[in-house]
PDB file of C-alpha atoms in Angstrom:
ATOM      1  CA  MET L   1      -9.644 -20.923 -87.574  1.00  0.00           C
ATOM      2  CA  LEU L   2      -5.861 -20.457 -87.387  1.00  0.00           C
ATOM      3  CA  SER L   3      -6.462 -18.785 -83.976  1.00  0.00           C
ATOM      4  CA  THR L   4      -8.193 -22.150 -82.648  1.00  0.00           C
ATOM      5  CA  LEU L   5      -5.547 -24.056 -84.619  1.00  0.00           C
ATOM      6  CA  ALA L   6      -2.933 -22.442 -83.057  1.00  0.00           C
ATOM      7  CA  GLY L   7      -4.401 -22.133 -79.504  1.00  0.00           C
ATOM      8  CA  PHE L   8      -4.444 -25.879 -79.598  1.00  0.00           C
ATOM      9  CA  LEU L   9      -1.502 -26.391 -80.432  1.00  0.00           C
ATOM     10  CA  ASP L  10       0.338 -23.548 -78.000  1.00  0.00           C
ATOM     11  CA  ALA L  11      -1.572 -26.019 -75.396  1.00  0.00           C
ATOM     12  CA  ARG L  12       0.694 -28.751 -77.215  1.00  0.00           C
ATOM     13  CA  GLY L  13       4.257 -27.270 -75.996  1.00  0.00           C
ATOM     14  CA  GLY L  14       3.191 -24.018 -78.517  1.00  0.00           C
ATOM     15  CA  LEU L  15       3.652 -23.211 -82.034  1.00  0.00           C
ATOM     16  CA  VAL L  16       7.538 -24.401 -82.697  1.00  0.00           C
ATOM     17  CA  ARG L  17       7.087 -24.838 -86.291  1.00  0.00           C
ATOM     18  CA  TRP L  18       5.292 -23.623 -89.514  1.00  0.00           C
ATOM     19  CA  SER L  19       5.677 -23.127 -92.909  1.00  0.00           C
ATOM     20  CA  ALA L  20       3.585 -22.211 -95.668  1.00  0.00           C
ATOM     21  CA  LYS L  21       3.925 -22.612 -99.467  1.00  0.00           C
ATOM     22  CA  ALA L  22       2.083 -20.813-102.087  1.00  0.00           C
ATOM     23  CA  GLY L  23       1.495 -23.254-105.685  1.00  0.00           C
ATOM     24  CA  GLY L  24      -1.102 -23.594-108.042  1.00  0.00           C
ATOM     25  CA  GLU L  25      -3.961 -22.246-106.805  1.00  0.00           C
ATOM     26  CA  ALA L  26      -3.758 -23.159-103.074  1.00  0.00           C
ATOM     27  CA  LEU L  27      -1.943 -21.855 -99.726  1.00  0.00           C
ATOM     28  CA  ALA L  28      -0.792 -24.953 -97.939  1.00  0.00           C
ATOM     29  CA  LEU L  29       0.356 -24.082 -93.805  1.00  0.00           C
ATOM     30  CA  ASP L  30       2.281 -26.996 -91.580  1.00  0.00           C
ATOM     31  CA  LEU L  31       1.949 -26.378 -88.025  1.00  0.00           C
ATOM     32  CA  GLU L  32       3.489 -28.468 -85.395  1.00  0.00           C
ATOM     33  CA  ALA L  33       3.700 -27.791 -81.578  1.00  0.00           C
ATOM     34  CA  GLY L  34       6.965 -28.350 -79.435  1.00  0.00           C
ATOM     35  CA  GLY L  35       5.316 -31.483 -77.888  1.00  0.00           C
ATOM     36  CA  PRO L  36       3.574 -34.714 -78.365  1.00  0.00           C
ATOM     37  CA  TRP L  37      -0.325 -35.659 -79.243  1.00  0.00           C
ATOM     38  CA  GLU L  38      -1.955 -36.872 -75.909  1.00  0.00           C
ATOM     39  CA  GLN L  39      -2.418 -41.276 -75.829  1.00  0.00           C
ATOM     40  CA  GLY L  40      -5.145 -41.865 -78.774  1.00  0.00           C
ATOM     41  CA  GLU L  41      -5.723 -38.361 -79.929  1.00  0.00           C
ATOM     42  CA  ARG L  42      -4.567 -37.548 -83.631  1.00  0.00           C
ATOM     43  CA  GLU L  43      -6.871 -40.246 -83.885  1.00  0.00           C
ATOM     44  CA  LEU L  44      -9.770 -38.481 -82.571  1.00  0.00           C
ATOM     45  CA  VAL L  45      -9.139 -34.887 -82.641  1.00  0.00           C
ATOM     46  CA  PHE L  46     -11.095 -34.464 -86.036  1.00  0.00           C
ATOM     47  CA  SER L  47     -13.711 -37.813 -85.390  1.00  0.00           C
ATOM     48  CA  GLY L  48     -16.410 -36.081 -82.559  1.00  0.00           C
ATOM     49  CA  PRO L  49     -15.901 -33.249 -80.076  1.00  0.00           C
ATOM     50  CA  HIS L  50     -12.473 -33.176 -78.029  1.00  0.00           C
ATOM     51  CA  PRO L  51     -12.397 -34.936 -74.636  1.00  0.00           C
ATOM     52  CA  SER L  52     -10.662 -32.616 -72.966  1.00  0.00           C
ATOM     53  CA  PRO L  53     -10.601 -29.489 -74.793  1.00  0.00           C
ATOM     54  CA  HIS L  54      -7.752 -27.018 -74.125  1.00  0.00           C
ATOM     55  CA  ASP L  55      -9.797 -24.115 -73.610  1.00  0.00           C
ATOM     56  CA  GLY L  56     -12.397 -25.729 -71.290  1.00  0.00           C
ATOM     57  CA  GLY L  57     -15.004 -25.336 -74.202  1.00  0.00           C
ATOM     58  CA  LEU L  58     -16.987 -28.061 -75.937  1.00  0.00           C
ATOM     59  CA  GLY L  59     -14.388 -29.358 -77.533  1.00  0.00           C
ATOM     60  CA  MET L  60     -16.000 -28.189 -81.258  1.00  0.00           C
ATOM     61  CA  GLY L  61     -13.274 -25.880 -82.260  1.00  0.00           C
ATOM     62  CA  LEU L  62     -11.158 -28.253 -83.723  1.00  0.00           C
ATOM     63  CA  LEU L  63     -14.262 -29.347 -85.756  1.00  0.00           C
ATOM     64  CA  ILE L  64     -15.418 -26.505 -86.692  1.00  0.00           C
ATOM     65  CA  SER L  65     -11.836 -25.127 -88.093  1.00  0.00           C
ATOM     66  CA  ARG L  66     -12.026 -27.865 -90.489  1.00  0.00           C
ATOM     67  CA  GLU L  67     -15.327 -27.323 -91.463  1.00  0.00           C
ATOM     68  CA  ILE L  68     -14.666 -23.617 -91.681  1.00  0.00           C
ATOM     69  CA  ALA L  69     -11.490 -24.812 -93.858  1.00  0.00           C
ATOM     70  CA  ARG L  70     -13.957 -27.211 -96.391  1.00  0.00           C
ATOM     71  CA  ALA L  71     -16.364 -24.422 -97.227  1.00  0.00           C
ATOM     72  CA  HIS L  72     -13.630 -22.312 -98.366  1.00  0.00           C
ATOM     73  CA  GLY L  73     -12.654 -25.832-100.626  1.00  0.00           C
ATOM     74  CA  GLY L  74      -9.310 -26.518 -98.609  1.00  0.00           C
ATOM     75  CA  SER L  75      -8.586 -28.623 -95.543  1.00  0.00           C
ATOM     76  CA  VAL L  76      -7.082 -29.217 -91.928  1.00  0.00           C
ATOM     77  CA  ASP L  77      -5.433 -32.425 -91.156  1.00  0.00           C
ATOM     78  CA  THR L  78      -3.226 -33.695 -88.383  1.00  0.00           C
ATOM     79  CA  GLY L  79       0.376 -32.999 -89.626  1.00  0.00           C
ATOM     80  CA  LYS L  80       3.167 -35.310 -90.580  1.00  0.00           C
ATOM     81  CA  PRO L  81       3.447 -38.185 -89.216  1.00  0.00           C
ATOM     82  CA  GLY L  82       7.097 -39.008 -87.547  1.00  0.00           C
ATOM     83  CA  SER L  83       7.840 -36.214 -85.523  1.00  0.00           C
ATOM     84  CA  GLY L  84       6.150 -37.300 -83.115  1.00  0.00           C
ATOM     85  CA  ASN L  85       4.762 -33.554 -81.968  1.00  0.00           C
ATOM     86  CA  ALA L  86       1.101 -32.645 -82.206  1.00  0.00           C
ATOM     87  CA  GLY L  87       0.149 -30.451 -85.882  1.00  0.00           C
ATOM     88  CA  PHE L  88      -1.791 -29.342 -88.222  1.00  0.00           C
ATOM     89  CA  ALA L  89      -1.394 -29.515 -92.328  1.00  0.00           C
ATOM     90  CA  VAL L  90      -3.641 -27.199 -93.584  1.00  0.00           C
ATOM     91  CA  VAL L  91      -4.778 -25.972 -97.033  1.00  0.00           C
ATOM     92  CA  LEU L  92      -6.393 -23.051 -98.666  1.00  0.00           C
ATOM     93  CA  PRO L  93      -7.042 -21.973-102.032  1.00  0.00           C
ATOM     94  CA  LEU L  94      -5.881 -18.845-103.068  1.00  0.00           C
ATOM     95  CA  GLY L  95      -7.707 -16.007-104.306  1.00  0.00           C
ATOM     96  CA  ARG L  96      -8.034 -14.819-107.561  1.00  0.00           C
ATOM     97  CA  ALA L  97      -7.566 -11.617-109.019  1.00  0.00           C
ATOM     98  CA  ASP L  98     -10.288 -10.819-111.137  1.00  0.00           C
TER      99      ASP L  98
END
């Protein structure tokens, strides 16, 4: 899942900024590329298969990554608006040491 997200950002200028913060029961990751979203891409990235996938595949990688996070009780969304650069905000639950 993270490899797919990083690969997408690599195609948008490389992964230039990231942060990780553990709090409560979750780990929050902010991933930002060095380059911008393509025109209209931010809105469509999780709405269906990507029309021009960075890896030449079927365009399902980001959708599958999001569903993997959801299946584990987390989430993946497009990053914080404002910078103009492509990015993702990932939240994953922390494991319990029972």
